[in-house]
XYZ file of C-alpha atoms in Angstrom:
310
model
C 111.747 100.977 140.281
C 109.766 104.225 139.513
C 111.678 104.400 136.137
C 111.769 100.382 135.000
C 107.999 100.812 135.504
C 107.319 103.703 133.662
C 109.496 101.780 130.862
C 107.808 99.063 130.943
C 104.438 100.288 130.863
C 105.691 102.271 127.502
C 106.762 98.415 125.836
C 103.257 97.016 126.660
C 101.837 100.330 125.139
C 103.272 99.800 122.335
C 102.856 96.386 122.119
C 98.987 97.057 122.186
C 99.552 100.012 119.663
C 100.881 97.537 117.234
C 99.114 94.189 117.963
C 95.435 95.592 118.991
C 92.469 94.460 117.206
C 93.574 92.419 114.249
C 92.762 89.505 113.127
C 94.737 86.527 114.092
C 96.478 84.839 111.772
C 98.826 81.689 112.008
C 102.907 82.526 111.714
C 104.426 80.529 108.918
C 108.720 79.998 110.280
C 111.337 80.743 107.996
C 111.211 83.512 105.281
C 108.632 86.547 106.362
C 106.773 85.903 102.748
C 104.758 83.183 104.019
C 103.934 84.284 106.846
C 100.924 85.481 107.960
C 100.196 87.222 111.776
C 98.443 90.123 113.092
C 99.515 93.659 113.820
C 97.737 97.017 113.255
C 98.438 99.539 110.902
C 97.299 103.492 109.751
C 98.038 105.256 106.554
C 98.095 107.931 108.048
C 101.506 110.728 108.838
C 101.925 112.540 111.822
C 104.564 114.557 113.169
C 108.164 113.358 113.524
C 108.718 113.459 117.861
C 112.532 113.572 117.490
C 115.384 114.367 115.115
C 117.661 112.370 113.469
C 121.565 111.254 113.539
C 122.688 113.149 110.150
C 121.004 116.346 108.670
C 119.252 116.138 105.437
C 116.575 118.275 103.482
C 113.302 118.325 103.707
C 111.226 115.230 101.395
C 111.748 111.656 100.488
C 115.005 109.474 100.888
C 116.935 109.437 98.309
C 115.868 106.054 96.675
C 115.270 107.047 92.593
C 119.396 106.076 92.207
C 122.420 104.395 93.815
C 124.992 105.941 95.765
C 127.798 106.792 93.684
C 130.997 104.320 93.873
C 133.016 105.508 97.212
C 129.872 107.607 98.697
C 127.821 105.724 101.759
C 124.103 105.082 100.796
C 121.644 106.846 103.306
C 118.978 104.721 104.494
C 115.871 106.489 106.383
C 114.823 104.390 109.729
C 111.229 104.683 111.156
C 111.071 103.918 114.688
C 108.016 104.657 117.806
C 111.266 105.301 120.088
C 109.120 103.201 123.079
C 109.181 99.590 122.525
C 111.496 98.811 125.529
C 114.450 96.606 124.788
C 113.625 96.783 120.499
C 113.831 100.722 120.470
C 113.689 103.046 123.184
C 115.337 106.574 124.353
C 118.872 106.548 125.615
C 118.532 108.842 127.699
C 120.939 111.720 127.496
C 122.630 110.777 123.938
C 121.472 112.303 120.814
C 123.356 109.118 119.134
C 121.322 106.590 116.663
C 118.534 109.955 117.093
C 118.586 109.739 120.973
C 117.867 105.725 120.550
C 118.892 102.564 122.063
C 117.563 98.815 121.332
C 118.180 95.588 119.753
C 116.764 96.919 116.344
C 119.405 100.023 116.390
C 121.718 98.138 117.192
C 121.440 95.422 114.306
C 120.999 98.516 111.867
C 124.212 100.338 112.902
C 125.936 96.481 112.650
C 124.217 96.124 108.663
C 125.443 99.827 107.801
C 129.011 99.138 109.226
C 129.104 96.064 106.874
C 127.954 97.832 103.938
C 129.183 101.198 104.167
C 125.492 102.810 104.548
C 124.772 106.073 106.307
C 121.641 106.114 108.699
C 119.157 108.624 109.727
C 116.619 108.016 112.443
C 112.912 109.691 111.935
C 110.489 108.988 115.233
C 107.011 109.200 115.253
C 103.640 106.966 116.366
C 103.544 103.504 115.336
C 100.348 104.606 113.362
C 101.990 106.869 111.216
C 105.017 104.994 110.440
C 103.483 102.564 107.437
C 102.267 106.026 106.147
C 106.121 107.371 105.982
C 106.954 104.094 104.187
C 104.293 104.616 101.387
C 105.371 108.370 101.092
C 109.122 107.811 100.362
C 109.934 109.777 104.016
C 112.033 105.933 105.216
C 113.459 103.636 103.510
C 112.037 101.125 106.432
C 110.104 100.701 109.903
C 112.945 99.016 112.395
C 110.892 98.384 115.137
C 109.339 94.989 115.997
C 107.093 94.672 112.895
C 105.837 91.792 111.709
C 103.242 90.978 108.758
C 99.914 90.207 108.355
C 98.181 89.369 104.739
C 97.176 93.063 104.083
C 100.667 93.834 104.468
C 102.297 90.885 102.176
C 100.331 91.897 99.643
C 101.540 95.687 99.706
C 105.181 95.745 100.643
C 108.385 93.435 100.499
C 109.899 92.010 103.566
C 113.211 91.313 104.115
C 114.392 87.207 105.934
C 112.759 87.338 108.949
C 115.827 88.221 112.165
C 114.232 87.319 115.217
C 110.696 85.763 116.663
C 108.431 86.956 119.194
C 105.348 85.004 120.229
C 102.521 84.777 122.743
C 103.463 83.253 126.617
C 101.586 82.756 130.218
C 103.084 84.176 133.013
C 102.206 82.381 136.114
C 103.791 82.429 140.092
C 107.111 81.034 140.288
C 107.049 77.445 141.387
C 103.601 76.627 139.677
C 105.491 74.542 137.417
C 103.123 74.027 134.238
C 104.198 71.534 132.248
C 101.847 71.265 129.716
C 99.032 73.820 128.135
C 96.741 70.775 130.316
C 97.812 72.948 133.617
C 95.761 75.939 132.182
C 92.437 74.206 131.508
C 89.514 75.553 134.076
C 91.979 78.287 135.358
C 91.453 81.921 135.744
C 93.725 83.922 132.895
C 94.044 87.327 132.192
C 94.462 89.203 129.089
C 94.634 92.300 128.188
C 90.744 93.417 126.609
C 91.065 95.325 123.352
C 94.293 93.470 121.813
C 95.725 90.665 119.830
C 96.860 88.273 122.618
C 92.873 88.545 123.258
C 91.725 86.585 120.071
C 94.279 84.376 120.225
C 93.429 83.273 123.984
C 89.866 83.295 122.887
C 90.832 81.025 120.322
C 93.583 78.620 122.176
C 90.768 78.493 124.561
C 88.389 77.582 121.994
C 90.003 74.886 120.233
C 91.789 73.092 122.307
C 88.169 72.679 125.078
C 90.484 74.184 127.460
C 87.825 75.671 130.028
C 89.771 78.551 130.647
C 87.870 81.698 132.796
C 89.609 84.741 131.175
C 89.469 87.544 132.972
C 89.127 90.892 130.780
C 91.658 94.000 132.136
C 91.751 97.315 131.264
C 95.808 97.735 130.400
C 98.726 95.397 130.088
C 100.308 97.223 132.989
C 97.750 95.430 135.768
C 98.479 91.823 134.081
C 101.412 90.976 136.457
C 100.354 92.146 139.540
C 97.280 90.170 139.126
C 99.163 87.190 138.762
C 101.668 88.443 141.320
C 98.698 88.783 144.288
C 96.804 85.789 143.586
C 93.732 86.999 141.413
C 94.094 85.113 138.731
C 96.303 82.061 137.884
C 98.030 83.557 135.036
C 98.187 86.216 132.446
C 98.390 85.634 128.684
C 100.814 87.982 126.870
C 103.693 89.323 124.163
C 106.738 87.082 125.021
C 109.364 89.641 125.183
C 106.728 92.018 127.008
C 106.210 89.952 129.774
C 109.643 88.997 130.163
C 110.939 92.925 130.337
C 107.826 93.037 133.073
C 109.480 90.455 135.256
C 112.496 91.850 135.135
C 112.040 95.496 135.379
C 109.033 95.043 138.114
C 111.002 92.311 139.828
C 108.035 89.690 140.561
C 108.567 86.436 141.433
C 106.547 85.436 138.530
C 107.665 82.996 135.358
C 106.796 82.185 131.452
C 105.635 79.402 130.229
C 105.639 79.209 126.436
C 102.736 77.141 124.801
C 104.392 77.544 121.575
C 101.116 78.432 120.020
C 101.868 81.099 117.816
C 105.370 82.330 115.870
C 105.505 86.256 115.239
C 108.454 86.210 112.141
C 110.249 90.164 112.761
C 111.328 91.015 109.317
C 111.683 94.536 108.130
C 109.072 96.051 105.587
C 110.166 97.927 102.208
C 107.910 99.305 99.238
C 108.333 97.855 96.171
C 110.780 99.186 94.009
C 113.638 97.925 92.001
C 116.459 99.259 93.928
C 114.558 98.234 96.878
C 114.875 95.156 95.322
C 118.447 95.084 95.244
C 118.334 96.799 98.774
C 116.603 93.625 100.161
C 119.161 91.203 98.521
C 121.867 93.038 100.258
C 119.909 93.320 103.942
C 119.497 89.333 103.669
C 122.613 88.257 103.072
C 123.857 90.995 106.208
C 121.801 89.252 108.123
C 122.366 85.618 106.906
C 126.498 86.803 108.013
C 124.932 88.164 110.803
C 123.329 84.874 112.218
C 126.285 82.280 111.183
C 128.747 84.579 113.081
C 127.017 85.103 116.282
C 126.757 88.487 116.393
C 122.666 88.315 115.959
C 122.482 86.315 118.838
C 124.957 88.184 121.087
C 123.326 91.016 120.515
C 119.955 89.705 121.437
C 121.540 88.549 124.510
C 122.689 91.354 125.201
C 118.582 93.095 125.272
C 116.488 90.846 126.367
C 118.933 88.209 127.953
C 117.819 85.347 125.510
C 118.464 84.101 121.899
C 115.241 85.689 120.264
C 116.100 84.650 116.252
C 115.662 81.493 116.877
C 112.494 80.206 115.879
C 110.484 78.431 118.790
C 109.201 74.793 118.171
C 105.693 74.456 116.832
């Protein structure tokens, strides 16, 4: 339990890292180009926390020219190593760069279909879009979505799965309807994303709601769980990893409010360009045979590319 906690309390982390204080913006489905969410982001580097799974010299990827005919193209993945269930350590394996996850595990399927070599560099989320603009990864392959800023600066690939914004309330509540939250007490998490947009559910739909302002994600649940509030406003696949790992006899409920497209972010160039052409159609093959799906199944225990109702 220790460990599943300390795990978990790394995912919401993270989620706050990359969600915290930006402005919300509403999720268009479909391709990643038109959409438009929040999620924070630095420009600036810091030091790489882990190695990587093939040895290479010091400096940028090598993205100036293809790989010659026969020879596997490198590409250069950026990853936080601590969004549970996306990326996280696997603990005793120096494989994928000591990493686990849904995201490295949809990378090592797109290399194995396109004869590509990967190498795994790990460092804050902060500094990641910072590695991007310096040439140090090809791409960031961990839960990132886009906001405007970030449309207007990079290219993003089709978008491969959702996330989005759930309560979590005491099993056998039984909401069935967003109507079940007006005048109740919710809690949210005080300096992040899933703030503003419970601010502004609350807002615009009259719903009376009494939110309740908390310190860290990690104290959400157990609110809920001992009867202080009547439910906690979060990251979808956050609070679901929470249930499980803290075992709580808690439950979503999913006001389908907001889409979060999950696309991965490249600078443009022209062989990223070509790069992007080749990730989509992967990952178009990827979703008509199944194997997206089995292996989001296989993380998180549900069918995350497929884009919740509106």
């Amino acid at each position: 339990m220790k460990k599943r906690t300390k795990r978990w309390m790394a995912v919401l982390c993270a989620c706050t890292t990359a969600l915290a204080l930006s402005a919300c913006q509403k999720a268009a489905g479909g391709e990643a180009a038109g959409a438009e969410t929040a999620s924070a982001e630095a420009g600036t580097q810091a030091p790489l926390e882990s190695g990587s799974t093939a040895a290479t010299d010091a400096g940028a990827p090598e993205t100036e020219s293809a790989a010659p005919a026969g020879e596997a193209k490198k590409i250069i993945l950026g990853s936080t190593g601590v969004l549970a269930k996306w990326t996280q350590t696997a603990e005793g394996s120096a494989e994928n760069g000591g990493l686990e996850g849904y995201d490295i595990d949809v990378w090592n399927e797109i290399a194995r279909r396109n004869n590509f070599e990967l190498e795994w560099k790990v460092a804050e989320f902060q500094a990641l879009f910072g590695m991007l603009d310096n040439g140090d990864i090809t791409t960031i392959a961990n839960e990132v979505t886009t906001n405007p800023e970030r449309l207007e600066k990079y290219d993003f690939t089709d978008t491969y799965a959702y996330d989005g914004y759930v309560f979590v309330v005491k099993k056998g509540s039984a909401p069935d309807s967003l109507d079940w939250f007006k005048n109740k007490k919710i809690c949210v998490e005080a300096a992040t994303n899933p703030r503003l947009v419970l601010e502004d559910m609350n807002e615009e739909k009259a719903m009376g709601i009494e939110i309740g302002y908390l310190d860290t994600q990690s104290v959400l649940l157990p609110a809920v769980d001992n009867g202080t509030y009547d439910g906690a406003f979060m990251i979808k696949t956050a609070a679901q990893i929470g249930i499980d790992d803290l075992g709580m006899d808690l439950e979503q409920f999913d006001p389908q409010y907001k889409v979060l497209p999950i696309c991965y972010p490249l600078t443009r160039t022209d062989e990223n360009a070509v790069l992007k052409e080749t990730i989509n159609a992967t990952l178009k093959e990827m979703k008509e045979d199944g194997t997206l799906a089995e292996l989001s199944n296989k993380w998180f225990g549900q069918d995350v590319t497929v884009e919740p109702a509106k």
